[in-house]
């Protein structure tokens, strides 16, 4: 339940971030709509915490899920198969999906590789490493059934994309549009939205505490959500405080909800979120549904590619719709999304803007992108324009698939670890797209060879 309104300054804000009374006077025009809003407000005591906020303040929430979430499990299964293929054949062409329900796991798709892969062994090892070692937890890696349906890449696609082509001639493996985003709203290293950073790190911390036995009653499945209060000053946004935190975590039998809440707040939430972002008004929701013993595929069916916002920017940027996991880097759904993040982060790191959003689009069988779009969201450095940023991007970055793969070294078996806790905002040495390009050539081009990209 959420209402939006168009403010006098033209900015579309959440209704609750400005206060019901103010919105009623300025926007709500029918008694029936007002009655609906008040009725819903009165039904939920929790919504009383949504106080009237000062002008310029707003709330934004991002969620994440743990490695034992059924969809995230499937992402890891798909990327484990990809890594196994790339380990033996860096040029392998992989499009592997996974699905899981109860004690059944399926892997299916198109794979062309010179390597000989024991897919069932790869899948069972991943399930074990995630922590599903009994039916009671949601899946038993030793006893579950494994179904495989894997064929080679369709020959027409192979011919259009890579067969007989040099590296620089490699074409996009499909059509589509991809996005990248970066922001310096809170730090100069991750350049990542803080709401999603905290949500992702909470799930990661839960996994660490479970595996090192710090919290022995934790089970693999979990979710988190962090709502931040922000201040908007012109085009600049600044995170002020954590408004509320939500954690739902699977647990063993015999643990009280009081103990779960106390330990999760003290050992997980407060270990992740710095004290200066928490205050006496921050609200904590831990396992609000009560008991959460049954999780993973036993509770819900899982499928690769259903957590694309968790994988990226937590709602802060658009998404082209193409998932990442199980896809080798010839699939621009993945490689171009990583490259867009690399470009956006490089622009912000260079001080050319405070926020950057990058979009690129492709056609199957064509190497050059069909379009490139740069948006600083109104934060471009004084003296420059977004059009100038586009020129700078074209002068420093090559969006052809072969070039992106080479620059970011994407043929390595590094993908399993991207499949949980987010593909972005993590300074892992293998995540080359997280390390901005240095010494950008900042001169504005006077001649563009491919004018179709900027007209």
XYZ file of C-alpha atoms in Angstrom:
455
model
C 0.000 0.000 0.000
C 1.546 3.290 -1.097
C 0.329 6.555 -2.559
C 2.361 9.031 -4.573
C 1.736 12.633 -5.418
C 3.273 15.274 -7.634
C 4.808 17.947 -5.429
C 4.903 21.630 -6.284
C 8.569 21.281 -7.204
C 7.710 18.592 -9.749
C 9.349 15.767 -7.770
C 7.306 12.585 -7.337
C 7.447 11.738 -3.629
C 5.956 9.012 -1.436
C 2.770 10.255 0.172
C 3.792 9.196 3.640
C 7.071 11.082 3.477
C 5.217 14.407 3.385
C 2.384 13.602 5.818
C -1.304 12.871 5.322
C -2.587 16.303 6.262
C -0.325 18.124 3.822
C -1.173 15.738 1.013
C -4.882 16.004 1.716
C -4.789 19.765 1.339
C -2.681 19.716 -1.833
C -3.603 16.606 -3.782
C -6.433 14.400 -2.518
C -9.648 15.582 -4.115
C -12.247 12.927 -3.336
C -13.720 11.981 0.031
C -13.679 8.281 -0.919
C -9.927 8.299 -1.519
C -9.313 10.124 1.749
C -11.557 7.663 3.645
C -9.638 4.740 2.142
C -6.317 6.207 3.231
C -7.505 6.965 6.774
C -9.174 3.553 7.096
C -5.981 1.770 6.098
C -3.948 3.981 8.408
C -6.189 3.131 11.363
C -6.029 -0.604 10.635
C -2.288 -0.824 11.161
C -0.653 0.353 14.370
C 2.749 -0.051 12.719
C 1.922 2.727 10.283
C 1.760 5.183 13.161
C 5.557 5.334 12.936
C 5.227 7.003 9.553
C 5.279 10.463 11.026
C 4.966 13.741 9.181
C 8.412 14.566 7.855
C 10.019 17.921 7.111
C 10.008 19.205 3.555
C 12.773 17.625 1.499
C 12.879 14.437 3.577
C 11.767 11.127 2.090
C 11.891 7.390 2.797
C 13.334 4.706 0.542
C 13.469 0.946 1.183
C 15.652 -1.767 -0.355
C 15.494 -5.504 0.249
C 17.885 -8.420 -0.036
C 17.682 -12.186 0.387
C 20.142 -14.743 1.735
C 21.872 -17.564 -0.081
C 19.288 -20.034 1.257
C 16.350 -18.211 -0.299
C 14.991 -20.628 -2.936
C 15.433 -18.215 -5.843
C 18.946 -17.293 -4.682
C 19.795 -20.969 -4.320
C 18.855 -21.432 -7.975
C 20.967 -18.435 -9.010
C 23.943 -20.056 -7.267
C 23.244 -23.409 -8.902
C 23.210 -21.782 -12.340
C 26.406 -19.840 -11.699
C 28.134 -22.913 -10.236
C 27.503 -24.694 -13.518
C 28.835 -21.655 -15.389
C 32.002 -21.574 -13.266
C 32.564 -25.299 -13.803
C 32.367 -24.759 -17.566
C 34.638 -21.695 -17.591
C 37.217 -23.481 -15.419
C 37.761 -26.038 -18.174
C 36.848 -23.898 -21.177
C 36.991 -20.076 -20.890
C 35.163 -19.793 -24.205
C 32.240 -21.963 -23.107
C 28.811 -20.719 -24.091
C 26.433 -21.205 -21.180
C 22.781 -20.429 -20.579
C 21.808 -22.537 -17.576
C 18.620 -22.204 -15.567
C 17.748 -23.995 -12.336
C 14.533 -24.691 -10.463
C 13.911 -26.257 -7.071
C 10.925 -27.440 -5.078
C 10.985 -29.627 -1.990
C 13.444 -32.466 -2.699
C 13.663 -31.905 -6.459
C 16.278 -29.789 -8.229
C 16.373 -29.242 -11.994
C 19.028 -27.723 -14.237
C 18.255 -27.042 -17.876
C 19.441 -24.888 -20.736
C 21.994 -24.651 -23.522
C 25.704 -25.291 -22.977
C 28.480 -25.657 -25.535
C 31.848 -26.470 -23.963
C 34.985 -28.493 -24.604
C 35.038 -29.520 -20.947
C 33.482 -32.645 -19.494
C 31.304 -31.552 -16.603
C 29.603 -33.717 -13.994
C 26.627 -31.403 -13.593
C 24.970 -33.411 -10.846
C 28.123 -33.309 -8.751
C 28.389 -29.549 -9.209
C 24.786 -29.025 -8.153
C 24.966 -31.231 -5.064
C 28.181 -29.559 -3.895
C 26.579 -26.117 -4.168
C 23.485 -27.186 -2.241
C 25.752 -28.567 0.499
C 27.849 -25.395 0.673
C 24.755 -23.218 0.981
C 23.799 -25.272 4.035
C 20.888 -27.470 2.989
C 21.908 -30.769 4.559
C 18.576 -32.133 5.748
C 14.950 -32.316 4.701
C 14.030 -30.413 7.871
C 16.008 -27.391 6.693
C 14.307 -27.408 3.301
C 16.531 -29.595 1.111
C 18.947 -32.507 1.531
C 21.932 -32.250 -0.810
C 22.639 -35.997 -0.623
C 19.106 -37.351 -1.003
C 17.374 -34.846 -3.275
C 16.506 -35.794 -6.856
C 18.415 -34.072 -9.667
C 16.970 -33.684 -13.161
C 19.061 -32.449 -16.107
C 18.012 -31.277 -19.543
C 20.986 -29.588 -21.205
C 21.570 -29.221 -24.935
C 24.136 -27.332 -27.019
C 23.716 -23.706 -28.036
C 21.461 -23.302 -31.055
C 23.654 -23.169 -34.186
C 21.955 -20.106 -35.700
C 22.677 -18.101 -32.558
C 26.286 -19.304 -32.477
C 26.806 -18.279 -36.098
C 25.340 -14.820 -35.515
C 27.317 -14.153 -32.338
C 30.779 -15.712 -32.338
C 31.541 -18.469 -34.864
C 34.384 -17.404 -37.180
C 34.738 -13.982 -35.543
C 37.751 -12.311 -33.961
C 37.481 -11.166 -30.363
C 36.768 -7.544 -31.302
C 34.101 -8.721 -33.747
C 32.052 -10.691 -31.222
C 28.417 -9.681 -31.390
C 25.709 -9.318 -28.798
C 24.143 -12.658 -27.916
C 20.669 -11.156 -27.773
C 18.799 -7.894 -27.990
C 17.998 -5.888 -24.892
C 18.810 -2.846 -22.798
C 20.916 -2.773 -19.633
C 21.481 -0.227 -16.875
C 24.231 0.826 -14.507
C 24.104 3.174 -11.536
C 26.470 4.813 -9.057
C 26.069 7.361 -6.261
C 28.406 9.094 -3.819
C 25.570 9.660 -1.359
C 27.483 8.193 1.584
C 30.986 7.014 0.647
C 33.766 7.333 -1.944
C 34.581 3.643 -2.409
C 31.496 1.522 -2.992
C 29.558 4.404 -4.609
C 26.458 2.353 -3.984
C 22.984 3.124 -2.537
C 23.237 2.838 1.221
C 19.782 1.302 1.719
C 20.695 -1.639 -0.492
C 24.216 -1.859 0.864
C 22.905 -2.368 4.405
C 20.218 -4.832 3.298
C 22.744 -6.960 1.401
C 25.317 -6.898 4.185
C 22.710 -8.017 6.741
C 22.035 -11.176 4.729
C 25.753 -11.726 4.292
C 26.320 -11.319 8.037
C 23.568 -13.845 8.768
C 25.337 -16.373 6.529
C 28.667 -15.737 8.250
C 27.159 -16.102 11.727
C 25.474 -19.347 10.696
C 28.540 -20.925 9.115
C 31.001 -19.973 11.849
C 28.499 -21.125 14.517
C 28.344 -17.705 16.187
C 24.553 -18.116 16.049
C 24.128 -21.903 15.878
C 20.344 -21.966 15.490
C 20.293 -20.055 12.190
C 19.186 -21.889 9.032
C 20.015 -20.892 5.424
C 16.891 -19.012 4.316
C 16.570 -15.326 5.198
C 15.482 -11.911 3.941
C 16.184 -8.333 4.941
C 14.814 -4.884 4.200
C 16.181 -1.487 5.201
C 14.275 1.792 4.983
C 16.400 4.925 5.039
C 15.360 8.482 5.679
C 16.954 10.803 3.116
C 17.274 14.538 2.685
C 16.955 15.965 -0.810
C 18.639 19.311 -1.450
C 18.099 20.167 -5.077
C 19.371 17.164 -7.027
C 21.598 15.970 -4.189
C 20.369 13.254 -1.826
C 21.869 12.474 1.557
C 21.039 9.520 3.834
C 20.259 10.717 7.359
C 19.219 7.694 9.397
C 17.765 4.206 9.307
C 13.998 4.549 9.612
C 13.334 0.836 10.102
C 14.965 -2.551 9.589
C 13.194 -5.814 8.757
C 14.853 -9.235 9.069
C 13.183 -12.603 8.587
C 15.451 -15.552 9.220
C 14.927 -19.288 9.228
C 15.806 -20.952 12.545
C 15.946 -24.249 14.403
C 13.172 -25.547 16.628
C 13.183 -24.560 20.268
C 14.372 -20.966 19.879
C 12.021 -18.303 21.237
C 11.042 -15.319 19.147
C 12.299 -13.047 21.930
C 15.766 -14.606 21.721
C 15.786 -14.431 17.930
C 14.901 -10.740 17.933
C 17.421 -9.826 20.615
C 20.337 -11.658 18.999
C 19.549 -10.563 15.441
C 19.401 -6.915 16.495
C 22.585 -7.016 18.573
C 24.784 -9.418 16.579
C 23.578 -8.816 13.034
C 21.855 -5.470 12.502
C 24.033 -3.409 14.842
C 27.148 -5.197 13.591
C 26.348 -4.110 10.020
C 24.812 -0.648 10.381
C 27.033 2.033 11.949
C 25.685 3.501 15.182
C 25.446 6.995 13.698
C 22.634 5.794 11.401
C 20.616 4.248 14.251
C 18.704 6.207 16.876
C 15.942 5.799 19.449
C 13.288 6.154 16.733
C 14.644 3.357 14.525
C 12.129 0.506 14.471
C 13.242 -3.149 14.300
C 11.068 -5.905 12.853
C 12.501 -9.409 13.324
C 10.526 -12.424 12.109
C 7.223 -10.516 12.177
C 5.383 -13.625 10.926
C 6.502 -15.612 13.971
C 8.002 -19.084 13.628
C 10.151 -19.592 10.493
C 11.459 -23.156 10.707
C 10.563 -24.393 7.236
C 12.432 -22.554 4.493
C 14.253 -22.939 1.225
C 12.607 -24.974 -1.554
C 10.415 -26.793 0.970
C 8.577 -23.554 1.694
C 8.607 -21.962 -1.762
C 9.633 -23.028 -5.242
C 12.851 -21.448 -6.495
C 13.845 -20.323 -9.969
C 16.912 -18.667 -11.482
C 16.578 -14.976 -12.272
C 13.714 -13.908 -10.028
C 15.711 -11.552 -7.786
C 16.983 -9.039 -10.345
C 16.472 -5.967 -8.140
C 18.154 -7.675 -5.191
C 21.018 -8.456 -7.595
C 21.444 -4.834 -8.656
C 20.575 -1.535 -6.929
C 17.687 -2.241 -4.587
C 15.197 -0.203 -6.589
C 17.365 2.873 -7.125
C 17.854 2.316 -10.856
C 15.844 0.898 -13.745
C 16.413 -2.684 -14.853
C 16.293 -3.998 -18.398
C 14.709 -7.246 -17.199
C 17.478 -9.669 -18.134
C 18.795 -11.737 -15.229
C 22.508 -12.463 -14.764
C 23.036 -15.901 -13.280
C 23.829 -18.883 -15.477
C 24.888 -16.703 -18.413
C 28.404 -16.550 -19.824
C 29.739 -13.063 -20.658
C 28.795 -13.267 -24.331
C 25.276 -12.620 -23.036
C 25.062 -8.835 -22.798
C 22.346 -9.143 -20.168
C 25.262 -9.790 -17.859
C 28.428 -8.328 -19.374
C 26.833 -5.041 -20.454
C 25.107 -4.585 -17.086
C 28.485 -5.029 -15.399
C 30.040 -2.610 -17.870
C 27.325 -0.005 -17.302
C 28.065 -0.174 -13.575
C 31.781 0.242 -14.393
C 31.071 3.306 -16.517
C 28.672 4.885 -14.006
C 31.088 4.309 -11.147
C 33.999 5.726 -13.157
C 32.075 8.942 -13.863
C 31.169 9.448 -10.203
C 34.632 8.481 -8.948
C 36.162 11.052 -11.309
C 34.034 13.781 -9.720
C 32.113 14.442 -12.936
C 28.759 13.949 -11.190
C 27.360 12.802 -7.856
C 25.028 10.209 -9.352
C 25.121 8.491 -12.717
C 22.705 6.276 -14.588
C 23.879 4.551 -17.774
C 21.776 2.694 -20.331
C 22.960 0.740 -23.357
C 21.003 -1.307 -25.894
C 21.933 -4.050 -28.351
C 20.687 -6.169 -31.238
C 21.603 -9.831 -31.598
C 24.327 -10.388 -34.182
C 25.620 -6.778 -34.046
C 28.732 -5.761 -32.123
C 28.186 -2.025 -31.705
C 25.448 -0.911 -29.312
C 22.302 0.597 -30.774
C 22.219 3.392 -28.194
C 23.993 4.774 -25.144
C 22.316 7.071 -22.626
C 23.939 8.950 -19.740
C 21.917 10.685 -17.022
C 23.526 12.453 -14.053
C 20.100 12.943 -12.468
C 20.836 16.654 -12.268
C 24.171 16.242 -10.450
C 26.649 16.872 -13.286
C 29.708 18.919 -12.361
C 29.346 22.670 -12.845
C 30.380 23.671 -16.339
C 29.469 20.305 -17.863
C 26.264 18.786 -19.203
C 25.017 15.229 -19.505
C 25.744 15.558 -23.221
C 29.367 16.262 -22.290
C 29.381 13.140 -20.115
C 28.219 11.107 -23.111
C 31.146 12.424 -25.146
C 33.530 11.534 -22.332
C 32.071 8.021 -22.133
C 32.432 7.486 -25.883
C 36.042 8.640 -25.659
C 36.948 6.262 -22.827
C 34.789 3.140 -23.005
C 34.139 0.490 -25.650
C 30.730 -1.163 -25.350
C 31.335 -3.881 -27.937
C 30.917 -7.318 -26.278
C 34.436 -8.535 -27.046
C 35.997 -5.378 -25.674
C 33.886 -5.420 -22.503
C 34.793 -9.055 -21.868
C 38.489 -8.329 -22.281
C 38.566 -5.117 -20.252
C 36.738 -6.620 -17.279
C 38.340 -10.081 -17.627
C 34.969 -11.791 -17.660
C 36.035 -15.250 -18.863
C 37.163 -16.261 -15.360
C 35.150 -18.657 -13.141
C 34.114 -15.931 -10.685
C 30.340 -16.001 -10.925
C 29.134 -18.266 -8.110
C 30.032 -15.616 -5.532
C 28.209 -12.899 -7.464
C 24.984 -14.881 -7.114
C 24.461 -14.061 -3.444
C 24.624 -10.717 -1.591
C 24.610 -8.619 -4.766
C 26.616 -8.251 -7.968
C 27.495 -4.630 -7.191
C 28.705 -2.555 -4.248
C 31.263 -5.137 -3.103
C 34.991 -4.436 -3.342
C 35.984 -7.993 -4.204
C 39.205 -8.138 -6.292
C 37.428 -10.401 -8.794
C 34.641 -7.870 -9.308
C 36.608 -5.794 -11.798
C 33.579 -3.647 -12.654
C 33.733 -2.235 -9.114
C 37.127 -0.605 -9.676
C 36.691 2.675 -11.582
C 38.730 3.457 -14.651
C 41.489 5.905 -13.795
C 42.762 8.947 -15.693
C 39.750 9.423 -17.932
C 40.330 11.495 -21.029
C 38.092 14.449 -20.277
C 38.309 16.382 -23.523
C 34.984 16.673 -25.317
C 34.995 14.982 -28.687
C 34.499 17.151 -31.729
C 33.985 14.235 -34.098
C 32.043 11.079 -33.328
C 32.476 8.238 -35.782
C 29.074 6.745 -34.976
C 26.719 9.711 -34.841
C 23.725 7.393 -34.440
C 24.696 6.946 -30.784
C 24.166 10.600 -29.898
C 21.327 11.672 -32.161
